[in-house]
mmCIF file of C-alpha atoms in Angstrom:
data_model
loop_
_atom_site.group_PDB
_atom_site.id
_atom_site.type_symbol
_atom_site.label_atom_id
_atom_site.label_comp_id
_atom_site.label_asym_id
_atom_site.label_seq_id
_atom_site.Cartn_x
_atom_site.Cartn_y
_atom_site.Cartn_z
ATOM 1 C CA UNK A 16 -33.580 28.994 5.234
ATOM 2 C CA UNK A 17 -35.765 29.914 1.925
ATOM 3 C CA UNK A 18 -38.605 31.213 4.184
ATOM 4 C CA UNK A 19 -36.380 33.235 6.267
ATOM 5 C CA UNK A 20 -34.680 34.858 3.141
ATOM 6 C CA UNK A 21 -38.179 35.730 1.598
ATOM 7 C CA UNK A 22 -39.391 37.209 5.040
ATOM 8 C CA UNK A 23 -36.238 39.377 4.851
ATOM 9 C CA UNK A 24 -37.077 40.571 1.424
ATOM 10 C CA UNK A 25 -40.675 41.390 2.332
ATOM 11 C CA UNK A 26 -40.229 42.992 5.819
ATOM 12 C CA UNK A 27 -40.921 46.532 5.814
ATOM 13 C CA UNK A 28 -43.069 46.556 2.538
ATOM 14 C CA UNK A 29 -46.470 48.191 2.910
ATOM 15 C CA UNK A 30 -49.869 48.339 1.015
ATOM 16 C CA UNK A 31 -49.530 44.754 -0.178
ATOM 17 C CA UNK A 32 -47.401 45.630 -3.122
ATOM 18 C CA UNK A 33 -43.737 44.522 -3.222
ATOM 19 C CA UNK A 34 -41.339 46.215 -5.528
ATOM 20 C CA UNK A 35 -38.325 43.727 -6.028
ATOM 21 C CA UNK A 36 -35.033 44.556 -7.666
ATOM 22 C CA UNK A 37 -33.913 42.405 -10.448
ATOM 23 C CA UNK A 38 -31.290 40.864 -8.175
ATOM 24 C CA UNK A 39 -33.959 40.033 -5.396
ATOM 25 C CA UNK A 40 -36.169 38.731 -7.997
ATOM 26 C CA UNK A 41 -33.541 36.336 -9.186
ATOM 27 C CA UNK A 42 -32.897 35.266 -5.632
ATOM 28 C CA UNK A 43 -36.400 34.349 -4.992
ATOM 29 C CA UNK A 44 -36.701 32.443 -8.174
ATOM 30 C CA UNK A 45 -33.491 30.436 -7.347
ATOM 31 C CA UNK A 46 -34.943 29.672 -3.783
ATOM 32 C CA UNK A 47 -37.830 27.809 -5.307
ATOM 33 C CA UNK A 48 -36.173 25.998 -8.248
ATOM 34 C CA UNK A 49 -34.952 22.572 -7.641
ATOM 35 C CA UNK A 50 -31.166 22.091 -6.979
ATOM 36 C CA UNK A 51 -29.448 21.057 -10.269
ATOM 37 C CA UNK A 52 -27.662 17.525 -10.145
ATOM 38 C CA UNK A 53 -23.957 17.621 -10.452
ATOM 39 C CA UNK A 54 -20.801 19.023 -8.491
ATOM 40 C CA UNK A 55 -21.438 20.805 -5.247
ATOM 41 C CA UNK A 56 -21.804 24.609 -6.053
ATOM 42 C CA UNK A 57 -20.738 25.322 -2.601
ATOM 43 C CA UNK A 58 -17.303 23.554 -3.316
ATOM 44 C CA UNK A 59 -16.766 25.448 -6.430
ATOM 45 C CA UNK A 60 -17.610 28.728 -4.486
ATOM 46 C CA UNK A 61 -15.227 27.811 -1.706
ATOM 47 C CA UNK A 62 -12.521 27.153 -4.365
ATOM 48 C CA UNK A 63 -13.200 30.428 -6.000
ATOM 49 C CA UNK A 64 -13.122 32.040 -2.625
ATOM 50 C CA UNK A 65 -9.617 30.689 -1.842
ATOM 51 C CA UNK A 66 -8.253 31.577 -5.204
ATOM 52 C CA UNK A 67 -9.614 35.146 -4.578
ATOM 53 C CA UNK A 68 -7.725 35.304 -1.248
ATOM 54 C CA UNK A 69 -4.538 34.210 -2.755
ATOM 55 C CA UNK A 70 -1.587 36.785 -2.966
ATOM 56 C CA UNK A 71 -1.603 37.184 -6.695
ATOM 57 C CA UNK A 72 1.736 38.856 -6.551
ATOM 58 C CA UNK A 73 3.297 35.733 -4.723
ATOM 59 C CA UNK A 74 1.650 33.465 -7.263
ATOM 60 C CA UNK A 75 3.242 35.317 -10.048
ATOM 61 C CA UNK A 76 6.547 35.273 -8.315
ATOM 62 C CA UNK A 77 6.455 31.516 -7.752
ATOM 63 C CA UNK A 78 5.534 31.033 -11.282
ATOM 64 C CA UNK A 79 8.419 33.047 -12.397
ATOM 65 C CA UNK A 80 10.746 30.660 -10.355
ATOM 66 C CA UNK A 81 9.208 27.635 -12.190
ATOM 67 C CA UNK A 82 7.386 26.487 -9.083
ATOM 68 C CA UNK A 83 4.255 24.164 -9.724
ATOM 69 C CA UNK A 84 1.707 26.312 -8.236
ATOM 70 C CA UNK A 85 -0.959 23.747 -8.730
ATOM 71 C CA UNK A 86 1.097 21.435 -6.553
ATOM 72 C CA UNK A 87 1.472 24.063 -3.893
ATOM 73 C CA UNK A 88 -2.408 24.618 -3.819
ATOM 74 C CA UNK A 89 -2.734 20.884 -3.207
ATOM 75 C CA UNK A 90 -0.162 20.614 -0.543
ATOM 76 C CA UNK A 91 -0.012 23.849 1.621
ATOM 77 C CA UNK A 92 -2.640 26.243 0.016
ATOM 78 C CA UNK A 93 -2.342 28.514 3.014
ATOM 79 C CA UNK A 94 1.106 29.658 2.048
ATOM 80 C CA UNK A 95 -0.350 31.334 -1.107
ATOM 81 C CA UNK A 96 -2.394 33.583 1.131
ATOM 82 C CA UNK A 97 0.503 35.170 2.937
ATOM 83 C CA UNK A 98 1.609 38.655 2.518
ATOM 84 C CA UNK A 99 5.258 38.340 3.464
ATOM 85 C CA UNK A 100 7.248 35.528 1.977
ATOM 86 C CA UNK A 101 10.881 34.941 1.007
ATOM 87 C CA UNK A 102 10.754 32.866 -2.218
ATOM 88 C CA UNK A 103 13.452 34.714 -4.113
ATOM 89 C CA UNK A 104 15.774 34.837 -0.928
ATOM 90 C CA UNK A 105 15.196 31.106 -0.599
ATOM 91 C CA UNK A 106 16.198 30.573 -4.198
ATOM 92 C CA UNK A 107 19.161 32.565 -4.218
ATOM 93 C CA UNK A 108 20.245 30.784 -0.758
ATOM 94 C CA UNK A 109 20.038 27.386 -2.206
ATOM 95 C CA UNK A 110 21.547 28.159 -5.471
ATOM 96 C CA UNK A 111 24.482 29.660 -3.770
ATOM 97 C CA UNK A 112 24.752 26.242 -1.934
ATOM 98 C CA UNK A 113 24.913 24.466 -5.187
ATOM 99 C CA UNK A 114 21.187 23.787 -5.899
ATOM 100 C CA UNK A 115 19.986 24.165 -9.641
ATOM 101 C CA UNK A 116 17.124 26.289 -10.541
ATOM 102 C CA UNK A 117 15.086 23.271 -11.412
ATOM 103 C CA UNK A 118 15.923 21.727 -8.075
ATOM 104 C CA UNK A 119 14.937 24.955 -6.120
ATOM 105 C CA UNK A 120 11.538 24.863 -8.087
ATOM 106 C CA UNK A 121 10.948 21.196 -7.097
ATOM 107 C CA UNK A 122 11.745 21.977 -3.517
ATOM 108 C CA UNK A 123 9.452 24.784 -3.160
ATOM 109 C CA UNK A 124 6.661 22.872 -5.021
ATOM 110 C CA UNK A 125 6.726 19.913 -2.705
ATOM 111 C CA UNK A 126 7.409 21.973 0.607
ATOM 112 C CA UNK A 127 5.877 25.495 -0.002
ATOM 113 C CA UNK A 128 6.274 26.530 3.477
ATOM 114 C CA UNK A 129 10.115 26.662 2.912
ATOM 115 C CA UNK A 130 9.467 30.132 1.378
ATOM 116 C CA UNK A 131 8.345 31.565 4.964
ATOM 117 C CA UNK A 132 11.808 30.932 6.258
ATOM 118 C CA UNK A 133 14.050 34.048 6.713
ATOM 119 C CA UNK A 134 17.648 34.419 5.570
ATOM 120 C CA UNK A 135 18.859 34.277 9.168
ATOM 121 C CA UNK A 136 16.896 31.183 9.974
ATOM 122 C CA UNK A 137 18.157 29.360 6.775
ATOM 123 C CA UNK A 138 21.874 30.328 7.552
ATOM 124 C CA UNK A 139 21.599 29.077 11.153
ATOM 125 C CA UNK A 140 19.994 25.733 10.147
ATOM 126 C CA UNK A 141 22.335 25.191 7.310
ATOM 127 C CA UNK A 142 25.317 25.676 9.652
ATOM 128 C CA UNK A 143 23.824 23.230 12.132
ATOM 129 C CA UNK A 144 23.520 20.559 9.377
ATOM 130 C CA UNK A 145 27.005 21.340 8.309
ATOM 131 C CA UNK A 146 28.251 20.530 11.618
ATOM 132 C CA UNK A 147 27.272 16.899 10.633
ATOM 133 C CA UNK A 148 27.689 16.744 6.932
ATOM 134 C CA UNK A 149 31.174 17.421 5.330
ATOM 135 C CA UNK A 150 29.986 19.402 2.241
ATOM 136 C CA UNK A 151 27.089 21.612 1.064
ATOM 137 C CA UNK A 152 26.468 19.254 -1.925
ATOM 138 C CA UNK A 153 25.352 16.388 0.707
ATOM 139 C CA UNK A 154 22.653 18.637 2.161
ATOM 140 C CA UNK A 155 21.455 19.668 -1.272
ATOM 141 C CA UNK A 156 21.115 16.222 -2.399
ATOM 142 C CA UNK A 157 18.878 15.439 0.781
ATOM 143 C CA UNK A 158 16.766 18.576 0.097
ATOM 144 C CA UNK A 159 16.167 17.565 -3.462
ATOM 145 C CA UNK A 160 15.225 14.053 -2.196
ATOM 146 C CA UNK A 161 13.175 15.129 0.830
ATOM 147 C CA UNK A 162 12.809 18.989 1.426
ATOM 148 C CA UNK A 163 10.572 18.256 4.439
ATOM 149 C CA UNK A 164 13.675 16.903 6.283
ATOM 150 C CA UNK A 165 15.223 20.267 6.189
ATOM 151 C CA UNK A 166 12.188 22.605 6.493
ATOM 152 C CA UNK A 167 9.567 20.749 8.546
ATOM 153 C CA UNK A 168 10.844 21.986 11.837
ATOM 154 C CA UNK A 169 11.542 25.664 12.329
ATOM 155 C CA UNK A 170 13.230 25.442 15.829
ATOM 156 C CA UNK A 171 16.864 25.810 15.232
ATOM 157 C CA UNK A 172 17.391 25.736 19.174
ATOM 158 C CA UNK A 173 15.902 22.325 19.397
ATOM 159 C CA UNK A 174 17.922 21.016 16.613
ATOM 160 C CA UNK A 175 21.108 22.247 18.139
ATOM 161 C CA UNK A 176 20.191 20.758 21.519
ATOM 162 C CA UNK A 177 19.351 17.369 19.826
ATOM 163 C CA UNK A 178 22.679 17.186 17.970
ATOM 164 C CA UNK A 179 24.479 17.841 21.127
ATOM 165 C CA UNK A 180 22.431 15.247 23.026
ATOM 166 C CA UNK A 181 22.620 12.486 20.406
ATOM 167 C CA UNK A 182 26.392 13.143 20.181
ATOM 168 C CA UNK A 183 26.722 12.717 23.744
ATOM 169 C CA UNK A 184 25.503 9.042 23.381
ATOM 170 C CA UNK A 185 28.709 8.140 21.783
ATOM 171 C CA UNK A 186 27.216 7.861 18.371
ATOM 172 C CA UNK A 187 29.789 8.241 15.524
ATOM 173 C CA UNK A 188 29.693 11.068 13.051
ATOM 174 C CA UNK A 189 28.416 8.644 10.327
ATOM 175 C CA UNK A 190 25.575 7.621 12.707
ATOM 176 C CA UNK A 191 24.388 11.198 13.060
ATOM 177 C CA UNK A 192 24.787 11.668 9.369
ATOM 178 C CA UNK A 193 22.593 8.671 8.794
ATOM 179 C CA UNK A 194 20.084 9.831 11.213
ATOM 180 C CA UNK A 195 19.825 13.286 9.980
ATOM 181 C CA UNK A 196 19.494 12.035 6.265
ATOM 182 C CA UNK A 197 17.303 8.937 6.940
ATOM 183 C CA UNK A 198 15.178 9.718 10.023
ATOM 184 C CA UNK A 199 15.130 13.495 10.315
ATOM 185 C CA UNK A 200 12.266 13.451 12.640
ATOM 186 C CA UNK A 201 14.596 12.561 15.394
ATOM 187 C CA UNK A 202 15.802 16.106 15.359
ATOM 188 C CA UNK A 203 12.391 17.350 15.401
ATOM 189 C CA UNK A 204 11.405 15.611 18.566
ATOM 190 C CA UNK A 205 11.862 17.605 21.742
ATOM 191 C CA UNK A 206 15.101 16.651 23.486
ATOM 192 C CA UNK A 207 13.024 15.428 26.575
ATOM 193 C CA UNK A 208 11.276 12.868 24.144
ATOM 194 C CA UNK A 209 14.617 11.611 22.869
ATOM 195 C CA UNK A 210 15.922 11.254 26.320
ATOM 196 C CA UNK A 211 12.855 9.217 27.455
ATOM 197 C CA UNK A 212 13.583 6.605 24.641
ATOM 198 C CA UNK A 213 17.271 6.534 25.766
ATOM 199 C CA UNK A 214 16.359 6.041 29.433
ATOM 200 C CA UNK A 215 13.763 3.469 28.626
ATOM 201 C CA UNK A 216 16.390 1.369 26.557
ATOM 202 C CA UNK A 217 18.877 1.544 29.424
ATOM 203 C CA UNK A 218 16.268 0.510 31.830
ATOM 204 C CA UNK A 219 15.688 -2.629 29.396
ATOM 205 C CA UNK A 220 19.331 -3.332 29.395
ATOM 206 C CA UNK A 221 19.705 -3.311 33.090
ATOM 207 C CA UNK A 222 16.574 -5.426 33.725
ATOM 208 C CA UNK A 223 18.095 -8.024 31.444
ATOM 209 C CA UNK A 224 21.305 -8.125 33.491
ATOM 210 C CA UNK A 225 23.361 -5.917 31.050
ATOM 211 C CA UNK A 226 26.294 -4.058 32.621
ATOM 212 C CA UNK A 227 26.774 -1.441 29.829
ATOM 213 C CA UNK A 228 23.375 0.173 29.324
ATOM 214 C CA UNK A 229 25.104 3.246 27.357
ATOM 215 C CA UNK A 230 26.763 0.759 24.913
ATOM 216 C CA UNK A 231 23.532 -1.057 24.596
ATOM 217 C CA UNK A 232 21.683 2.025 23.412
ATOM 218 C CA UNK A 233 24.391 3.079 21.139
ATOM 219 C CA UNK A 234 24.348 -0.334 19.356
ATOM 220 C CA UNK A 235 20.608 -0.310 18.946
ATOM 221 C CA UNK A 236 20.320 3.211 17.464
ATOM 222 C CA UNK A 237 23.352 2.445 15.298
ATOM 223 C CA UNK A 238 21.705 -0.500 13.919
ATOM 224 C CA UNK A 239 18.022 0.801 13.845
ATOM 225 C CA UNK A 240 17.740 4.668 12.991
ATOM 226 C CA UNK A 241 13.969 4.664 13.360
ATOM 227 C CA UNK A 242 13.953 3.514 17.069
ATOM 228 C CA UNK A 243 13.827 7.211 18.364
ATOM 229 C CA UNK A 244 10.839 8.151 16.322
ATOM 230 C CA UNK A 245 8.816 5.359 17.816
ATOM 231 C CA UNK A 246 6.875 5.417 21.032
ATOM 232 C CA UNK A 247 8.552 4.053 24.136
ATOM 233 C CA UNK A 248 5.242 2.025 24.398
ATOM 234 C CA UNK A 249 5.926 0.283 21.066
ATOM 235 C CA UNK A 250 9.510 -0.738 21.696
ATOM 236 C CA UNK A 251 8.985 -2.085 25.218
ATOM 237 C CA UNK A 252 5.872 -4.228 23.851
ATOM 238 C CA UNK A 253 8.081 -5.543 21.005
ATOM 239 C CA UNK A 254 10.922 -6.426 23.376
ATOM 240 C CA UNK A 255 8.629 -8.323 25.713
ATOM 241 C CA UNK A 256 6.861 -10.045 22.715
ATOM 242 C CA UNK A 257 10.167 -11.403 21.318
ATOM 243 C CA UNK A 258 11.266 -12.826 24.650
ATOM 244 C CA UNK A 259 7.972 -14.526 25.221
ATOM 245 C CA UNK A 260 7.315 -15.857 21.596
ATOM 246 C CA UNK A 261 10.843 -17.211 21.183
ATOM 247 C CA UNK A 262 11.408 -18.291 24.775
ATOM 248 C CA UNK A 263 14.639 -16.373 25.240
ATOM 249 C CA UNK A 264 16.586 -15.945 28.255
ATOM 250 C CA UNK A 265 17.615 -12.507 29.442
ATOM 251 C CA UNK A 266 21.167 -12.943 28.140
ATOM 252 C CA UNK A 267 19.862 -14.359 24.870
ATOM 253 C CA UNK A 268 17.467 -11.418 24.489
ATOM 254 C CA UNK A 269 20.203 -8.859 25.352
ATOM 255 C CA UNK A 270 22.512 -10.307 22.839
ATOM 256 C CA UNK A 271 20.003 -10.435 20.163
ATOM 257 C CA UNK A 272 18.746 -6.893 20.801
ATOM 258 C CA UNK A 273 22.103 -5.583 20.340
ATOM 259 C CA UNK A 274 22.541 -7.460 17.022
ATOM 260 C CA UNK A 275 20.044 -8.324 14.395
ATOM 261 C CA UNK A 276 16.950 -8.078 16.810
ATOM 262 C CA UNK A 277 17.471 -4.324 16.706
ATOM 263 C CA UNK A 278 16.440 -4.256 13.120
ATOM 264 C CA UNK A 279 12.871 -5.070 13.849
ATOM 265 C CA UNK A 280 12.068 -3.001 17.049
ATOM 266 C CA UNK A 281 10.260 -0.180 15.177
ATOM 267 C CA UNK A 282 7.719 -2.652 13.516
ATOM 268 C CA UNK A 283 4.184 -2.320 14.504
ATOM 269 C CA UNK A 284 3.457 -4.618 17.594
ATOM 270 C CA UNK A 285 0.319 -6.092 15.819
ATOM 271 C CA UNK A 286 2.218 -6.635 12.465
ATOM 272 C CA UNK A 287 5.170 -8.389 14.197
ATOM 273 C CA UNK A 288 2.809 -10.627 16.260
ATOM 274 C CA UNK A 289 0.640 -11.572 13.070
ATOM 275 C CA UNK A 290 3.627 -12.540 10.935
ATOM 276 C CA UNK A 291 5.366 -14.318 13.547
ATOM 277 C CA UNK A 292 2.268 -16.432 14.387
ATOM 278 C CA UNK A 293 1.746 -17.262 10.650
ATOM 279 C CA UNK A 294 5.389 -18.296 9.994
ATOM 280 C CA UNK A 295 5.449 -20.319 13.087
ATOM 281 C CA UNK A 296 2.203 -22.173 11.910
ATOM 282 C CA UNK A 297 3.757 -22.764 8.547
ATOM 283 C CA UNK A 298 7.114 -24.015 9.840
ATOM 284 C CA UNK A 299 5.511 -26.333 12.313
ATOM 285 C CA UNK A 300 3.019 -27.616 9.850
ATOM 286 C CA UNK A 301 6.318 -28.605 7.746
ATOM 287 C CA UNK A 302 7.650 -30.573 10.797
ATOM 288 C CA UNK A 303 9.864 -27.882 12.246
ATOM 289 C CA UNK A 304 10.296 -27.733 16.059
ATOM 290 C CA UNK A 305 9.915 -24.773 18.346
ATOM 291 C CA UNK A 306 13.626 -24.640 18.662
ATOM 292 C CA UNK A 307 14.177 -24.596 14.898
ATOM 293 C CA UNK A 308 11.607 -21.762 14.557
ATOM 294 C CA UNK A 309 13.495 -19.880 17.225
ATOM 295 C CA UNK A 310 16.865 -20.252 15.530
ATOM 296 C CA UNK A 311 15.283 -19.071 12.122
ATOM 297 C CA UNK A 312 13.753 -15.984 13.467
ATOM 298 C CA UNK A 313 17.009 -15.004 15.424
ATOM 299 C CA UNK A 314 19.035 -15.725 12.296
ATOM 300 C CA UNK A 315 16.758 -14.099 9.986
ATOM 301 C CA UNK A 316 14.615 -11.237 11.658
ATOM 302 C CA UNK A 317 13.801 -9.620 8.331
ATOM 303 C CA UNK A 318 11.205 -12.311 7.751
ATOM 304 C CA UNK A 319 8.951 -10.406 10.219
ATOM 305 C CA UNK A 320 9.080 -7.419 7.848
ATOM 306 C CA UNK A 321 7.678 -9.522 5.031
ATOM 307 C CA UNK A 322 3.876 -10.018 4.996
ATOM 308 C CA UNK A 323 2.811 -13.442 6.018
ATOM 309 C CA UNK A 324 1.339 -14.084 2.548
ATOM 310 C CA UNK A 325 4.392 -13.150 0.781
ATOM 311 C CA UNK A 326 6.864 -15.303 3.192
ATOM 312 C CA UNK A 327 4.451 -18.066 2.654
ATOM 313 C CA UNK A 328 4.434 -17.943 -1.156
ATOM 314 C CA UNK A 329 8.411 -17.830 -1.174
ATOM 315 C CA UNK A 330 8.741 -20.921 1.101
ATOM 316 C CA UNK A 331 6.095 -22.789 -1.090
ATOM 317 C CA UNK A 332 7.910 -21.890 -4.095
ATOM 318 C CA UNK A 333 11.213 -23.237 -2.890
ATOM 319 C CA UNK A 334 9.504 -26.529 -1.626
ATOM 320 C CA UNK A 335 8.043 -26.964 -4.967
ATOM 321 C CA UNK A 336 11.414 -26.688 -6.454
ATOM 322 C CA UNK A 337 12.757 -29.622 -4.552
ATOM 323 C CA UNK A 338 14.262 -27.600 -1.653
ATOM 324 C CA UNK A 339 14.078 -29.086 1.849
ATOM 325 C CA UNK A 340 12.559 -26.769 4.572
ATOM 326 C CA UNK A 341 15.755 -27.330 6.628
ATOM 327 C CA UNK A 342 17.840 -26.040 3.896
ATOM 328 C CA UNK A 343 15.808 -22.802 4.079
ATOM 329 C CA UNK A 344 16.247 -22.614 7.866
ATOM 330 C CA UNK A 345 20.085 -22.931 7.321
ATOM 331 C CA UNK A 346 20.105 -20.388 4.474
ATOM 332 C CA UNK A 347 17.274 -18.137 5.127
ATOM 333 C CA UNK A 348 18.825 -15.182 2.981
ATOM 334 C CA UNK A 349 17.499 -16.976 -0.064
ATOM 335 C CA UNK A 350 14.047 -15.505 0.986
ATOM 336 C CA UNK A 351 15.348 -12.002 0.004
ATOM 337 C CA UNK A 352 14.654 -12.884 -3.468
ATOM 338 C CA UNK A 353 11.230 -12.503 -5.214
ATOM 339 C CA UNK A 354 9.244 -15.514 -6.029
ATOM 340 C CA UNK A 355 9.765 -15.028 -9.713
ATOM 341 C CA UNK A 356 13.609 -14.678 -9.256
ATOM 342 C CA UNK A 357 13.847 -17.909 -7.357
ATOM 343 C CA UNK A 358 11.512 -19.783 -9.781
ATOM 344 C CA UNK A 359 13.590 -18.645 -12.641
ATOM 345 C CA UNK A 360 16.886 -19.839 -10.998
ATOM 346 C CA UNK A 361 15.393 -23.123 -9.842
ATOM 347 C CA UNK A 362 14.446 -23.860 -13.621
ATOM 348 C CA UNK A 363 17.740 -23.025 -14.748
ATOM 349 C CA UNK A 364 19.475 -25.228 -12.382
ATOM 350 C CA UNK A 365 17.284 -28.068 -13.211
ATOM 351 C CA UNK A 366 18.065 -27.671 -16.862
ATOM 352 C CA UNK A 367 21.669 -27.776 -15.849
ATOM 353 C CA UNK A 368 21.194 -30.876 -13.932
ATOM 354 C CA UNK A 369 21.952 -29.491 -10.539
ATOM 355 C CA UNK A 370 20.462 -31.286 -7.505
ATOM 356 C CA UNK A 371 19.455 -28.642 -5.051
ATOM 357 C CA UNK A 372 18.689 -31.242 -2.285
ATOM 358 C CA UNK A 373 22.092 -32.942 -2.789
ATOM 359 C CA UNK A 374 24.336 -29.893 -3.568
ATOM 360 C CA UNK A 375 22.644 -27.311 -1.383
ATOM 361 C CA UNK A 376 20.917 -23.953 -2.039
ATOM 362 C CA UNK A 377 23.783 -21.492 -1.412
ATOM 363 C CA UNK A 378 23.984 -20.980 -5.388
ATOM 364 C CA UNK A 379 20.413 -19.447 -5.061
ATOM 365 C CA UNK A 380 21.613 -16.911 -2.595
ATOM 366 C CA UNK A 381 24.164 -14.882 -4.715
ATOM 367 C CA UNK A 382 24.127 -11.985 -7.191
ATOM 368 C CA UNK A 383 22.874 -12.364 -10.751
ATOM 369 C CA UNK A 384 26.424 -12.097 -12.087
ATOM 370 C CA UNK A 385 27.683 -14.844 -9.782
ATOM 371 C CA UNK A 386 24.803 -16.879 -10.289
ATOM 372 C CA UNK A 387 25.425 -16.851 -14.182
ATOM 373 C CA UNK A 388 29.120 -17.615 -13.565
ATOM 374 C CA UNK A 389 28.229 -20.757 -11.640
ATOM 375 C CA UNK A 390 25.788 -21.810 -14.327
ATOM 376 C CA UNK A 391 28.486 -21.629 -16.908
ATOM 377 C CA UNK A 392 30.867 -23.536 -14.811
ATOM 378 C CA UNK A 393 28.092 -26.296 -14.475
ATOM 379 C CA UNK A 394 27.719 -26.448 -18.107
ATOM 380 C CA UNK A 395 31.199 -26.711 -18.988
ATOM 381 C CA UNK A 396 32.642 -30.218 -19.804
ATOM 382 C CA UNK A 397 34.586 -32.013 -17.201
ATOM 383 C CA UNK A 398 38.280 -31.568 -17.280
ATOM 384 C CA UNK A 399 40.156 -34.680 -18.374
#
């Protein structure tokens, strides 16, 4: 590259004498000097160029609204180069719906593309959300928590079609409310994609001997809001794994999927398999039968959410505190608590003279307030 630059500077000069401008001389010198150590000058130059291309009026306008411009540059820098935006219109719109000035600034800082939405688009989208929510304040709270849920998609027609389609499944208003507030990507999917998932779940129901596929789908979605944003391949693979690993009959699997089994259908297939295998090995190593492992997983599917290391630590902690493994299988909710919490409670019970093997572990599976009340009762002198 250096030689080509020199050739270009010298080309056309005659008589062996070369008259160079100060700028050209500096260029020649820089070409043959060693590169300095340190940050890439190209990266600095690129950043400077990006700043130069920003709409200065827009940057100033956002700063006036209290927007964190540095955050905008990190998240969606392209927005700052736009010539036409609607930041003040957006601010007025949201404030009219009940959002504070600080909330508006935070929303734009975290999802800058919001300022590219027109007033008409905002009004249409708000009315679609209001067909599910009862008050503007509910929507404002969601925007404050997750602005992407409202602004991520700009396709209002698709949103309207999804609301109609999902409503046709018999989902209650509260289910649509939870879907839109917790798993808004469901409404960004194409209607066809959501329909494919629904049809796949109906096929699963029928293949297992179910006679009410519509109700089956409704029950699963009501229990697990994230199913519709998973791939059909993941859900089908998980269904097949659960039947094979637990040795379930079609009728058992059908009932399980409509109940607590629905809660784990969105898990990564590899993660589910890994955690199940680890827990199975630990329980069988403690003398549990395959049937006991099956009952444990079916009564407490959340164990598959917990990492194998974490679950193993919790079980080891209970065993070290004098709890029998079969007590854990009968009261698996005790595993909802952290190792530190369980260890602390076991120490307190030991000081109070409580025998967990004799009296059971139900006392471990309760709120802190109830646990302390039971401790006080244990410490009270016996009535004469």
